[in-house]
Coordinates of N, CA and C and ligand atoms in Angstrom, one line a residue:
M1443 N -19.2 1.1 17.3 CA -17.7 1.1 17.2 C -17.2 0.2 16.1
S1444 N -16.2 0.7 15.4 CA -15.6 -0.1 14.3 C -14.9 -1.3 14.8
T1445 N -14.8 -2.3 13.9 CA -14.1 -3.5 14.3 C -13.1 -3.9 13.1
D1446 N -12.3 -4.9 13.5 CA -11.4 -5.4 12.5 C -12.1 -6.6 11.8
Y1447 N -11.8 -6.8 10.5 CA -12.4 -7.9 9.8 C -11.2 -8.5 9.0
V1448 N -11.2 -9.9 9.0 CA -10.2 -10.6 8.2 C -11.0 -11.7 7.5
S1449 N -10.8 -11.9 6.2 CA -11.5 -13.0 5.5 C -11.2 -14.3 6.1
D1450 N -12.2 -15.2 6.2 CA -12.0 -16.4 7.0 C -10.9 -17.4 6.4
N1451 N -10.5 -17.2 5.2 CA -9.5 -18.1 4.6 C -8.1 -17.4 4.8
L1452 N -8.0 -16.2 5.4 CA -6.7 -15.5 5.5 C -6.4 -15.3 6.9
A1453 N -5.1 -15.0 7.2 CA -4.6 -14.8 8.5 C -3.4 -13.8 8.4
L1454 N -3.1 -13.1 9.4 CA -2.0 -12.2 9.4 C -1.3 -12.2 10.7
P1455 N 0.0 -11.9 10.7 CA 0.8 -11.8 12.0 C 0.3 -10.5 12.7
D1456 N 0.4 -10.6 14.0 CA 0.1 -9.3 14.8 C 1.4 -8.5 14.9
L1457 N 1.5 -7.5 14.1 CA 2.7 -6.6 14.1 C 2.4 -5.3 14.8
S1458 N 1.3 -5.2 15.4 CA 0.9 -3.9 16.0 C 1.9 -3.4 17.1
G1459 N 2.5 -4.4 17.8 CA 3.4 -4.1 18.9 C 4.6 -3.3 18.4
H1460 N 4.9 -3.3 17.1 CA 6.0 -2.6 16.5 C 5.6 -1.1 16.1
F1461 N 4.3 -0.8 16.3 CA 3.8 0.5 15.9 C 3.1 1.1 17.1
P1462 N 3.8 1.5 18.1 CA 3.2 1.9 19.4 C 2.3 3.2 19.3
N1463 N 2.5 3.9 18.2 CA 1.7 5.2 18.0 C 0.5 4.9 17.1
M1464 N 0.3 3.7 16.7 CA -0.9 3.4 15.8 C -2.1 3.4 16.6
V1465 N -3.1 4.1 16.2 CA -4.4 4.2 16.9 C -5.5 4.1 15.9
A1466 N -6.7 3.9 16.4 CA -7.9 4.0 15.6 C -8.2 5.4 15.2
G1467 N -8.3 5.7 13.9 CA -8.5 7.1 13.5 C -9.9 7.5 13.6
D1468 N -10.1 8.8 13.6 CA -11.5 9.3 13.6 C -12.0 9.6 12.1
K1469 N -12.8 8.6 11.7 CA -13.2 8.7 10.2 C -14.0 9.9 9.9
T1470 N -14.7 10.5 10.9 CA -15.5 11.6 10.6 C -14.6 12.8 10.3
K1471 N -13.3 12.8 10.6 CA -12.4 13.9 10.4 C -11.6 13.7 9.1
A1472 N -11.7 12.6 8.5 CA -10.9 12.3 7.3 C -11.3 13.2 6.2
T1473 N -10.3 13.8 5.5 CA -10.6 14.8 4.4 C -10.3 14.2 3.0
W1474 N -9.7 13.1 2.9 CA -9.5 12.5 1.5 C -10.8 12.4 0.8
P1475 N -11.0 13.0 -0.3 CA -12.4 13.0 -0.9 C -12.9 11.6 -1.3
Y1476 N -12.1 10.6 -1.5 CA -12.6 9.3 -1.9 C -12.7 8.3 -0.7
F1477 N -12.4 8.8 0.5 CA -12.4 7.9 1.7 C -13.8 7.3 1.9
R1478 N -13.8 6.0 2.1 CA -15.1 5.3 2.3 C -15.4 5.2 3.8
K1479 N -15.9 6.3 4.4 CA -16.2 6.3 5.8 C -17.3 5.3 6.2
E1480 N -18.1 4.9 5.3 CA -19.3 4.1 5.6 C -19.0 2.7 5.9
I1481 N -17.8 2.2 5.6 CA -17.4 0.9 5.9 C -16.9 0.8 7.3
D1482 N -17.6 -0.1 8.1 CA -17.4 -0.1 9.5 C -16.3 -1.0 10.0
H1483 N -15.1 -0.7 9.4 CA -13.9 -1.4 9.8 C -12.9 -0.3 10.4
T1484 N -12.2 -0.7 11.4 CA -11.3 0.2 12.0 C -10.3 0.8 11.0
W1485 N -10.2 2.1 11.1 CA -9.2 2.8 10.2 C -8.1 3.2 11.1
Y1486 N -6.9 2.8 10.8 CA -5.7 3.0 11.6 C -4.9 4.2 11.1
V1487 N -4.4 5.0 12.0 CA -3.5 6.1 11.7 C -2.4 6.1 12.8
D1488 N -1.4 6.9 12.5 CA -0.4 7.2 13.6 C -1.0 8.5 14.3
R1489 N -0.9 8.4 15.6 CA -1.6 9.5 16.4 C -0.9 10.9 16.1
R1490 N 0.3 10.9 15.5 CA 0.9 12.2 15.2 C 0.5 12.7 13.8
D1491 N -0.1 11.9 13.0 CA -0.6 12.3 11.7 C -2.0 11.7 11.4
P1492 N -3.0 12.2 12.0 CA -4.3 11.6 12.0 C -5.0 11.6 10.7
Q1493 N -4.4 12.2 9.6 CA -5.1 12.2 8.3 C -4.6 11.1 7.4
I1494 N -3.4 10.5 7.7 CA -2.8 9.5 6.8 C -3.1 8.1 7.3
G1495 N -3.8 7.4 6.6 CA -4.2 6.0 7.0 C -3.2 4.9 6.7
F1496 N -3.2 3.9 7.5 CA -2.5 2.7 7.1 C -3.5 1.7 6.4
I1497 N -3.0 0.7 5.7 CA -3.9 -0.3 5.3 C -4.6 -0.9 6.6
N1498 N -5.8 -1.3 6.4 CA -6.5 -1.9 7.6 C -6.2 -3.4 7.7
K1499 N -6.7 -4.1 8.7 CA -6.3 -5.5 9.0 C -6.8 -6.4 7.8
D1500 N -8.0 -6.1 7.3 CA -8.5 -6.9 6.2 C -7.5 -6.8 5.0
E1501 N -7.1 -5.5 4.7 CA -6.2 -5.2 3.6 C -4.8 -5.8 3.9
A1502 N -4.3 -5.7 5.1 CA -3.0 -6.2 5.5 C -3.0 -7.7 5.3
A1503 N -4.1 -8.4 5.6 CA -4.2 -9.9 5.4 C -4.1 -10.2 3.9
I1504 N -4.7 -9.4 3.0 CA -4.6 -9.6 1.6 C -3.2 -9.4 1.1
L1505 N -2.6 -8.3 1.6 CA -1.2 -8.0 1.2 C -0.3 -9.1 1.6
Y1506 N -0.4 -9.5 2.9 CA 0.5 -10.5 3.4 C 0.3 -11.9 2.7
A1507 N -0.9 -12.3 2.5 CA -1.1 -13.6 1.8 C -0.6 -13.6 0.4
N1508 N -0.9 -12.5 -0.3 CA -0.4 -12.4 -1.7 C 1.2 -12.4 -1.7
A1509 N 1.8 -11.6 -0.8 CA 3.2 -11.5 -0.8 C 3.8 -12.9 -0.5
R1510 N 3.1 -13.7 0.4 CA 3.6 -15.0 0.7 C 3.8 -15.9 -0.5
L1511 N 3.0 -15.7 -1.5 CA 3.1 -16.5 -2.7 C 4.4 -16.2 -3.4
F1512 N 5.1 -15.1 -3.0 CA 6.4 -14.8 -3.6 C 7.5 -14.8 -2.6
A1513 N 7.3 -15.6 -1.5 CA 8.4 -15.7 -0.5 C 9.6 -16.2 -1.2
G1514 N 10.8 -15.6 -0.8 CA 12.0 -16.0 -1.4 C 12.3 -15.2 -2.6
K1515 N 11.4 -14.4 -3.1 CA 11.6 -13.5 -4.3 C 11.7 -12.1 -3.9
S1516 N 12.1 -11.3 -4.8 CA 12.3 -9.8 -4.6 C 11.1 -9.0 -4.7
G1517 N 10.9 -8.0 -3.8 CA 9.7 -7.2 -3.9 C 10.1 -5.7 -3.9
L1518 N 9.1 -4.9 -4.3 CA 9.2 -3.5 -4.4 C 8.0 -2.9 -3.7
E1519 N 8.2 -1.8 -2.9 CA 7.1 -1.1 -2.4 C 7.2 0.4 -2.7
I1520 N 6.1 1.0 -3.2 CA 6.1 2.4 -3.4 C 5.1 3.1 -2.5
G1521 N 5.6 3.9 -1.6 CA 4.7 4.5 -0.6 C 4.5 3.7 0.7
A1522 N 5.4 3.9 1.6 CA 5.5 3.0 2.8 C 5.1 3.7 4.1
W1523 N 5.0 5.0 4.1 CA 4.7 5.8 5.2 C 5.6 5.4 6.4
R1524 N 5.0 4.8 7.4 CA 5.8 4.5 8.6 C 6.3 3.0 8.7
G1525 N 6.0 2.3 7.6 CA 6.5 0.9 7.6 C 5.5 -0.2 7.9
W1526 N 4.3 0.1 8.2 CA 3.3 -0.9 8.5 C 3.1 -1.9 7.4
S1527 N 2.8 -1.4 6.2 CA 2.7 -2.3 5.1 C 4.0 -3.0 4.8
S1528 N 5.1 -2.3 4.9 CA 6.5 -2.9 4.6 C 6.7 -4.1 5.5
C1529 N 6.4 -3.9 6.8 CA 6.6 -5.0 7.8 C 5.8 -6.2 7.4
H1530 N 4.6 -6.0 6.9 CA 3.8 -7.2 6.5 C 4.5 -7.9 5.3
L1531 N 5.0 -7.1 4.4 CA 5.7 -7.6 3.2 C 6.9 -8.4 3.6
L1532 N 7.6 -7.9 4.5 CA 8.9 -8.5 5.0 C 8.5 -9.8 5.8
A1533 N 7.5 -9.7 6.6 CA 7.1 -10.9 7.4 C 6.6 -12.0 6.5
A1534 N 6.1 -11.6 5.3 CA 5.7 -12.7 4.3 C 6.8 -13.4 3.7
G1535 N 8.1 -13.0 3.9 CA 9.2 -13.8 3.5 C 9.9 -13.3 2.2
L1536 N 9.6 -12.1 1.8 CA 10.3 -11.7 0.5 C 11.8 -11.7 0.8
K1537 N 12.5 -12.0 -0.2 CA 14.0 -12.2 -0.1 C 14.6 -10.8 0.1
T1538 N 14.1 -9.8 -0.7 CA 14.5 -8.4 -0.5 C 13.3 -7.6 -0.7
L1539 N 13.3 -6.4 -0.1 CA 12.2 -5.4 -0.4 C 12.8 -4.0 -0.5
H1540 N 12.7 -3.5 -1.7 CA 13.1 -2.1 -1.9 C 11.9 -1.2 -1.5
I1541 N 12.1 -0.3 -0.6 CA 11.1 0.5 0.0 C 11.3 2.0 -0.5
V1542 N 10.5 2.4 -1.5 CA 10.6 3.7 -2.0 C 9.7 4.6 -1.3
E1543 N 10.3 5.5 -0.5 CA 9.5 6.3 0.4 C 10.3 7.6 0.7
P1544 N 9.8 8.8 0.2 CA 10.5 10.0 0.5 C 10.8 10.4 1.9
K1545 N 9.8 10.0 2.8 CA 10.0 10.3 4.2 C 11.2 9.7 4.8
L1546 N 11.7 8.6 4.2 CA 12.9 8.0 4.7 C 14.2 8.9 4.6
A1547 N 14.1 10.0 4.0 CA 15.2 10.9 3.9 C 15.4 11.6 5.3
D1548 N 14.4 11.6 6.1 CA 14.4 12.3 7.4 C 15.0 11.3 8.4
A1549 N 16.1 11.7 9.1 CA 16.8 10.8 10.0 C 16.0 10.2 11.1
D1550 N 15.1 11.0 11.7 CA 14.3 10.5 12.8 C 13.3 9.5 12.3
W1551 N 12.7 9.9 11.1 CA 11.7 9.0 10.5 C 12.3 7.6 10.2
R1552 N 13.5 7.7 9.6 CA 14.2 6.5 9.2 C 14.5 5.6 10.4
R1553 N 15.0 6.2 11.5 CA 15.3 5.5 12.7 C 14.1 4.7 13.2
E1554 N 13.0 5.4 13.3 CA 11.8 4.7 13.8 C 11.3 3.6 12.9
F1555 N 11.4 3.9 11.6 CA 11.0 2.9 10.6 C 11.9 1.7 10.7
A1556 N 13.2 1.9 10.8 CA 14.2 0.8 10.9 C 13.9 0.0 12.2
A1557 N 13.5 0.6 13.2 CA 13.2 -0.1 14.5 C 12.1 -1.1 14.3
A1558 N 11.1 -0.6 13.5 CA 9.9 -1.5 13.2 C 10.4 -2.7 12.4
V1559 N 11.2 -2.4 11.4 CA 11.7 -3.5 10.5 C 12.6 -4.5 11.3
E1560 N 13.4 -3.9 12.2 CA 14.2 -4.8 13.0 C 13.3 -5.7 13.9
G1561 N 12.2 -5.1 14.4 CA 11.2 -5.8 15.2 C 10.7 -7.1 14.5
V1562 N 10.5 -7.0 13.2 CA 10.1 -8.2 12.5 C 11.2 -9.1 12.0
G1563 N 12.4 -8.7 12.4 CA 13.6 -9.5 12.1 C 14.0 -9.4 10.7
A1564 N 13.8 -8.3 10.0 CA 14.0 -8.2 8.6 C 15.0 -7.1 8.2
S1565 N 15.9 -6.7 9.1 CA 16.8 -5.5 8.8 C 17.7 -5.9 7.6
D1566 N 18.0 -7.1 7.4 CA 19.0 -7.5 6.4 C 18.3 -7.7 5.0
R1567 N 16.9 -7.6 5.0 CA 16.2 -7.8 3.7 C 15.5 -6.5 3.2
A1568 N 15.5 -5.5 4.1 CA 14.8 -4.2 3.7 C 15.9 -3.3 3.1
I1569 N 15.6 -2.7 2.0 CA 16.5 -1.8 1.3 C 15.7 -0.5 1.2
F1570 N 16.2 0.5 2.1 CA 15.5 1.8 2.1 C 15.9 2.6 0.9
V1571 N 14.9 3.2 0.3 CA 15.2 4.1 -0.9 C 14.5 5.4 -0.6
P1572 N 15.2 6.3 0.0 CA 14.6 7.6 0.4 C 14.5 8.6 -0.8
G1573 N 13.4 8.3 -1.6 CA 13.2 9.2 -2.7 C 11.8 8.9 -3.3
F1574 N 11.6 9.4 -4.5 CA 10.3 9.4 -5.1 C 10.2 8.4 -6.3
S1575 N 9.1 7.7 -6.4 CA 8.7 7.0 -7.6 C 8.2 8.1 -8.6
P1576 N 8.3 7.9 -9.8 CA 8.9 6.8 -10.5 C 10.4 6.9 -10.7
A1577 N 11.0 8.0 -10.4 CA 12.5 8.2 -10.7 C 13.3 7.1 -10.0
E1578 N 13.0 6.8 -8.8 CA 13.8 5.8 -8.1 C 13.6 4.4 -8.6
V1579 N 12.4 4.1 -9.0 CA 12.1 2.8 -9.6 C 12.9 2.6 -10.9
V1580 N 12.9 3.7 -11.7 CA 13.6 3.6 -13.0 C 15.1 3.4 -12.7
R1581 N 15.6 4.2 -11.7 CA 17.1 4.1 -11.4 C 17.4 2.7 -11.0
L1582 N 16.6 2.1 -10.1 CA 16.9 0.7 -9.7 C 16.7 -0.3 -10.8
G1583 N 15.7 -0.2 -11.5 CA 15.4 -1.1 -12.6 C 16.5 -1.0 -13.7
E1584 N 16.9 0.2 -14.0 CA 18.0 0.3 -15.0 C 19.3 -0.2 -14.5
S1585 N 19.4 -0.2 -13.2 CA 20.7 -0.8 -12.6 C 20.6 -2.3 -12.5
G1586 N 19.5 -2.9 -13.0 CA 19.5 -4.4 -13.1 C 18.5 -5.1 -12.2
W1587 N 17.9 -4.3 -11.2 CA 16.9 -5.0 -10.3 C 15.7 -5.5 -11.0
R1588 N 15.2 -6.6 -10.7 CA 14.0 -7.2 -11.2 C 13.2 -7.7 -10.0
W1589 N 11.8 -7.4 -10.0 CA 11.0 -7.7 -8.9 C 9.9 -8.7 -9.3
S1590 N 9.4 -9.5 -8.3 CA 8.3 -10.4 -8.6 C 7.0 -9.9 -8.0
F1591 N 7.1 -9.1 -7.0 CA 5.9 -8.6 -6.3 C 6.1 -7.1 -6.0
A1592 N 5.1 -6.3 -6.4 CA 5.1 -4.9 -6.1 C 3.8 -4.5 -5.4
F1593 N 4.0 -3.6 -4.4 CA 2.8 -3.0 -3.7 C 2.9 -1.5 -4.0
I1594 N 1.8 -0.9 -4.5 CA 1.8 0.5 -4.9 C 0.8 1.2 -4.0
D1595 N 1.3 2.1 -3.2 CA 0.4 2.9 -2.3 C 1.1 4.3 -2.0
G1596 N 1.5 4.9 -3.1 CA 2.3 6.1 -3.0 C 1.5 7.4 -3.3
D1597 N 1.9 8.1 -4.4 CA 1.2 9.3 -4.8 C -0.1 8.8 -5.5
H1598 N -1.3 9.3 -4.9 CA -2.6 8.8 -5.4 C -3.2 9.7 -6.4
D1599 N -2.5 10.8 -6.8 CA -3.2 11.8 -7.6 C -2.9 11.8 -9.0
A1600 N -3.8 12.4 -9.8 CA -3.6 12.6 -11.3 C -3.0 11.3 -11.9
D1601 N -2.0 11.4 -12.7 CA -1.5 10.2 -13.5 C -0.5 9.4 -12.7
A1602 N -0.2 9.8 -11.4 CA 0.9 9.2 -10.7 C 0.7 7.7 -10.5
P1603 N -0.5 7.2 -10.1 CA -0.6 5.7 -10.0 C -0.4 5.0 -11.3
K1604 N -0.9 5.6 -12.4 CA -0.8 4.9 -13.7 C 0.7 4.9 -14.1
I1605 N 1.4 6.0 -13.8 CA 2.8 6.0 -14.2 C 3.6 5.1 -13.3
D1606 N 3.2 5.0 -12.0 CA 3.9 4.0 -11.1 C 3.7 2.6 -11.7
A1607 N 2.5 2.3 -12.1 CA 2.1 0.9 -12.5 C 2.9 0.6 -13.8
L1608 N 2.9 1.5 -14.7 CA 3.5 1.2 -16.0 C 5.1 1.2 -15.9
T1609 N 5.6 2.0 -15.0 CA 7.0 2.1 -14.8 C 7.5 0.8 -14.1
T1610 N 6.7 0.4 -13.1 CA 7.1 -0.8 -12.3 C 7.0 -2.0 -13.3
S1611 N 6.0 -2.1 -14.1 CA 5.8 -3.3 -15.0 C 7.0 -3.5 -15.9
R1612 N 7.8 -2.5 -16.2 CA 8.9 -2.6 -17.1 C 10.0 -3.5 -16.4
F1613 N 10.0 -3.6 -15.1 CA 11.1 -4.2 -14.4 C 10.6 -5.5 -13.6
L1614 N 9.5 -6.1 -14.0 CA 9.0 -7.2 -13.3 C 9.4 -8.5 -14.0
E1615 N 9.5 -9.6 -13.2 CA 9.7 -10.9 -13.7 C 8.5 -11.4 -14.5
P1616 N 8.7 -12.4 -15.3 CA 7.6 -13.0 -16.1 C 6.4 -13.4 -15.3
T1617 N 6.7 -14.0 -14.1 CA 5.6 -14.3 -13.2 C 5.7 -13.2 -12.1
A1618 N 4.6 -12.5 -12.0 CA 4.7 -11.3 -11.1 C 3.3 -10.8 -10.7
M1619 N 3.2 -10.0 -9.7 CA 1.9 -9.4 -9.3 C 2.2 -8.0 -8.8
I1620 N 1.2 -7.1 -9.1 CA 1.3 -5.8 -8.6 C 0.0 -5.6 -7.8
L1621 N 0.1 -5.2 -6.6 CA -1.1 -5.0 -5.7 C -1.2 -3.5 -5.5
F1622 N -2.4 -2.9 -5.5 CA -2.7 -1.5 -5.3 C -3.6 -1.4 -4.1
H1623 N -3.4 -0.3 -3.3 CA -4.3 0.1 -2.3 C -5.0 1.4 -2.7
D1624 N -6.3 1.5 -2.4 CA -7.0 2.8 -2.6 C -7.6 3.0 -4.0
L1625 N -8.2 1.9 -4.5 CA -8.9 2.0 -5.7 C -10.2 2.8 -5.6
A1626 N -10.5 3.2 -4.3 CA -11.6 4.1 -4.1 C -11.4 5.4 -4.9
S1627 N -10.1 5.7 -5.2 CA -9.8 6.9 -6.0 C -9.7 6.4 -7.5
P1628 N -10.4 7.2 -8.4 CA -10.3 6.9 -9.8 C -8.9 6.9 -10.4
Y1629 N -8.1 7.7 -9.8 CA -6.7 7.8 -10.3 C -5.9 6.5 -10.0
V1630 N -6.2 5.9 -8.9 CA -5.5 4.6 -8.6 C -6.1 3.5 -9.5
A1631 N -7.4 3.6 -9.6 CA -8.1 2.6 -10.5 C -7.5 2.6 -11.9
A1632 N -7.1 3.8 -12.3 CA -6.5 4.0 -13.7 C -5.2 3.2 -13.8
G1633 N -4.5 3.1 -12.7 CA -3.2 2.4 -12.7 C -3.5 0.9 -13.0
L1634 N -4.5 0.3 -12.3 CA -4.8 -1.1 -12.6 C -5.4 -1.3 -14.0
R1635 N -6.2 -0.3 -14.4 CA -6.7 -0.4 -15.8 C -5.6 -0.4 -16.9
A1636 N -4.6 0.4 -16.6 CA -3.5 0.5 -17.6 C -2.8 -0.8 -17.7
L1637 N -2.6 -1.5 -16.6 CA -2.0 -2.8 -16.7 C -2.9 -3.8 -17.4
R1638 N -4.2 -3.7 -17.1 CA -5.1 -4.6 -17.8 C -5.0 -4.4 -19.4
G1639 N -4.9 -3.1 -19.7 CA -4.7 -2.8 -21.1 C -3.5 -3.4 -21.7
Q1640 N -2.5 -3.7 -20.9 CA -1.3 -4.3 -21.4 C -1.3 -5.8 -21.3
G1641 N -2.5 -6.4 -21.0 CA -2.6 -7.8 -21.0 C -2.5 -8.5 -19.7
W1642 N -2.3 -7.7 -18.6 CA -2.3 -8.4 -17.3 C -3.7 -8.8 -16.9
R1643 N -3.8 -9.8 -16.1 CA -5.1 -10.2 -15.5 C -5.3 -9.3 -14.3
T1644 N -6.5 -9.0 -14.0 CA -6.8 -8.1 -12.8 C -8.0 -8.6 -12.0
L1645 N -8.0 -8.2 -10.8 CA -9.2 -8.4 -9.9 C -9.2 -7.2 -8.9
V1646 N -10.4 -7.1 -8.3 CA -10.7 -6.0 -7.3 C -11.1 -6.7 -6.0
Y1647 N -10.5 -6.3 -4.9 CA -10.9 -6.8 -3.6 C -11.8 -5.7 -2.9
Q1648 N -13.0 -6.2 -2.5 CA -13.9 -5.3 -1.8 C -13.4 -5.1 -0.4
T1649 N -12.6 -4.1 -0.1 CA -12.2 -3.8 1.2 C -12.5 -2.3 1.5
A1650 N -12.2 -1.8 2.7 CA -12.7 -0.5 3.0 C -12.3 0.5 1.9
Q1651 N -11.0 0.5 1.5 CA -10.6 1.5 0.5 C -10.4 0.9 -0.9
I1652 N -10.7 -0.4 -1.0 CA -10.6 -1.2 -2.2 C -9.2 -1.4 -2.7
M1653 N -8.9 -2.7 -2.8 CA -7.5 -3.1 -3.3 C -7.7 -3.7 -4.7
G1654 N -6.6 -3.7 -5.5 CA -6.7 -4.3 -6.8 C -5.4 -5.0 -7.1
A1655 N -5.5 -6.1 -7.8 CA -4.3 -6.9 -8.1 C -4.2 -7.1 -9.7
A1656 N -3.0 -7.0 -10.2 CA -2.7 -7.3 -11.6 C -1.7 -8.4 -11.5
W1657 N -1.9 -9.4 -12.3 CA -0.9 -10.5 -12.2 C -0.7 -11.2 -13.6
R1658 N 0.4 -11.9 -13.8 CA 0.7 -12.6 -15.0 C 1.6 -13.8 -14.6
G1659 N 1.6 -14.8 -15.5 CA 2.5 -15.9 -15.3 C 1.8 -17.0 -14.4
D1660 N 2.7 -17.8 -13.8 CA 2.2 -19.0 -13.1 C 1.9 -18.7 -11.6
I1661 N 0.8 -17.9 -11.4 CA 0.5 -17.5 -10.1 C -1.0 -17.1 -10.1
A1662 N -1.7 -17.1 -9.0 CA -3.0 -16.5 -8.9 C -3.2 -15.8 -7.6
P1663 N -3.8 -14.7 -7.6 CA -4.0 -14.0 -6.3 C -4.9 -14.7 -5.3
V1664 N -4.7 -14.4 -4.0 CA -5.5 -15.1 -3.0 C -7.0 -14.7 -3.1
R1665 N -7.8 -15.7 -2.7 CA -9.2 -15.4 -2.6 C -9.5 -14.6 -1.4
H1666 N -10.6 -13.9 -1.4 CA -11.0 -13.0 -0.3 C -12.5 -12.9 -0.2
T1667 N -13.1 -13.1 0.9 CA -14.5 -12.9 1.1 C -14.7 -11.6 1.8
P1668 N -15.4 -10.7 1.1 CA -15.7 -9.4 1.8 C -16.6 -9.6 3.0
D1669 N -16.4 -8.7 4.0 CA -17.2 -8.8 5.2 C -18.7 -8.8 4.9
P1670 N -19.3 -9.9 5.3 CA -20.8 -10.0 5.0 C -21.6 -9.1 5.8
K1671 N -21.0 -8.4 6.8 CA -21.8 -7.5 7.6 C -21.9 -6.1 7.0
Q1672 N -21.1 -5.8 6.0 CA -21.1 -4.5 5.4 C -22.0 -4.4 4.2
K1673 N -22.5 -3.2 3.9 CA -23.2 -3.0 2.6 C -22.3 -2.5 1.6
W1674 N -21.8 -3.4 0.8 CA -20.8 -3.0 -0.2 C -21.4 -2.4 -1.4
R1675 N -20.7 -1.3 -1.9 CA -21.0 -0.8 -3.2 C -19.7 -0.5 -3.9
L1676 N -19.7 -0.5 -5.2 CA -18.5 -0.2 -5.9 C -18.7 1.1 -6.6
P1677 N -17.7 2.0 -6.5 CA -17.8 3.2 -7.3 C -17.8 2.9 -8.8
D1678 N -18.5 3.7 -9.6 CA -18.6 3.5 -11.0 C -17.3 3.3 -11.7
H1679 N -16.3 4.0 -11.2 CA -15.0 3.9 -11.9 C -14.3 2.6 -11.7
V1680 N -14.8 1.7 -10.9 CA -14.2 0.4 -10.6 C -15.0 -0.7 -11.3
A1681 N -16.2 -0.4 -11.7 CA -17.2 -1.4 -12.2 C -16.5 -2.3 -13.3
D1682 N -15.9 -1.7 -14.2 CA -15.3 -2.5 -15.3 C -14.2 -3.4 -14.8
L1683 N -13.4 -2.9 -13.8 CA -12.3 -3.7 -13.3 C -12.8 -4.9 -12.4
A1684 N -14.0 -4.7 -11.8 CA -14.5 -5.7 -10.9 C -15.1 -6.9 -11.6
K1685 N -15.2 -6.7 -12.9 CA -15.8 -7.9 -13.7 C -14.8 -9.0 -13.9
G1686 N -13.5 -8.7 -13.5 CA -12.5 -9.8 -13.7 C -12.0 -9.8 -15.1
S1687 N -11.0 -10.7 -15.3 CA -10.4 -10.8 -16.6 C -10.0 -12.2 -16.9
Ligands
SAM990 C1 -1.0 6.3 2.4 S1 0.7 6.4 2.7 C2 1.2 4.7 2.6 C3 0.7 3.8 3.7 C4 1.4 2.5 3.8 N1 1.3 1.8 2.6 C5 0.8 1.6 4.9 O1 -0.3 1.2 4.8 O2 1.5 1.4 5.9 C6 1.3 7.0 1.2 C7 2.8 7.2 1.2 O3 3.2 7.5 -0.1 C8 4.3 8.4 0.0 N2 4.5 8.9 -1.4 C9 3.9 10.0 -1.9 N3 4.4 10.3 -3.1 C10 5.4 9.3 -3.4 C11 6.2 9.0 -4.5 N4 6.2 9.7 -5.6 N5 7.0 7.9 -4.4 C12 7.0 7.2 -3.3 N6 6.3 7.4 -2.2 C13 5.4 8.5 -2.3 C14 4.0 9.3 1.1 O4 5.1 9.9 1.6 C15 3.3 8.4 2.1 O5 4.2 7.9 3.0

């Protein structure tokens, strides 16, 4: 049976009570071609959509701890699904969080999402953006918004992650971080690599679906110890990024 793992130097709030339909997914039925079924950590899904995963507990702890470094500052999230990652970002104390997620255009979806955000006491800090990146990011950025922390977990295919990364980077503060989920996909890894090519420092977190951080300025991403019980391998497309910068 899969278990949850959290790096011994990290901790995270228990927000699962705000997600009553979140269950352990059946990894054997996952169809995403890059999905790392072999990592024995619980994969969480919403019981109504068993193919779309949430970040797992190890990854949520990394997200939460890095976002806490930016408590009191503005954040941006691209790809929020039902709000699990958003709630961790808000619980970390971001002053505002723009949540770019097309599903928020659906009234029922939005109502349920808003209830979870209210559950973490963050209704006044969450700004719902029911649309698509990069268009919505450009619209917000050109209207004057600047962010210190961004989490990208939206469209994972083709050039989309790279475009998200480069678009977001245009509107970030001098000290800033962009965190990615799902570097198991070469397309997502290309997003991190594009930032590295622009002079951002980068690192890779060995988690079930692999996270990556790009940062600049007066900040450093949190340390993470990969679960010593797993047999970790890195896909070839991440090898250069894992060397650090
Ligand atoms: C894997 S889910 C995100 C899971 C979420 N981060 C979590 O762990 O709780 C990916 C999400 O990206 C959204 N998405 C897809 N294309 C997008 C785009 N162009 N802009 C913003 N969101 C997008 C999808 O609707 C979906 O909700």
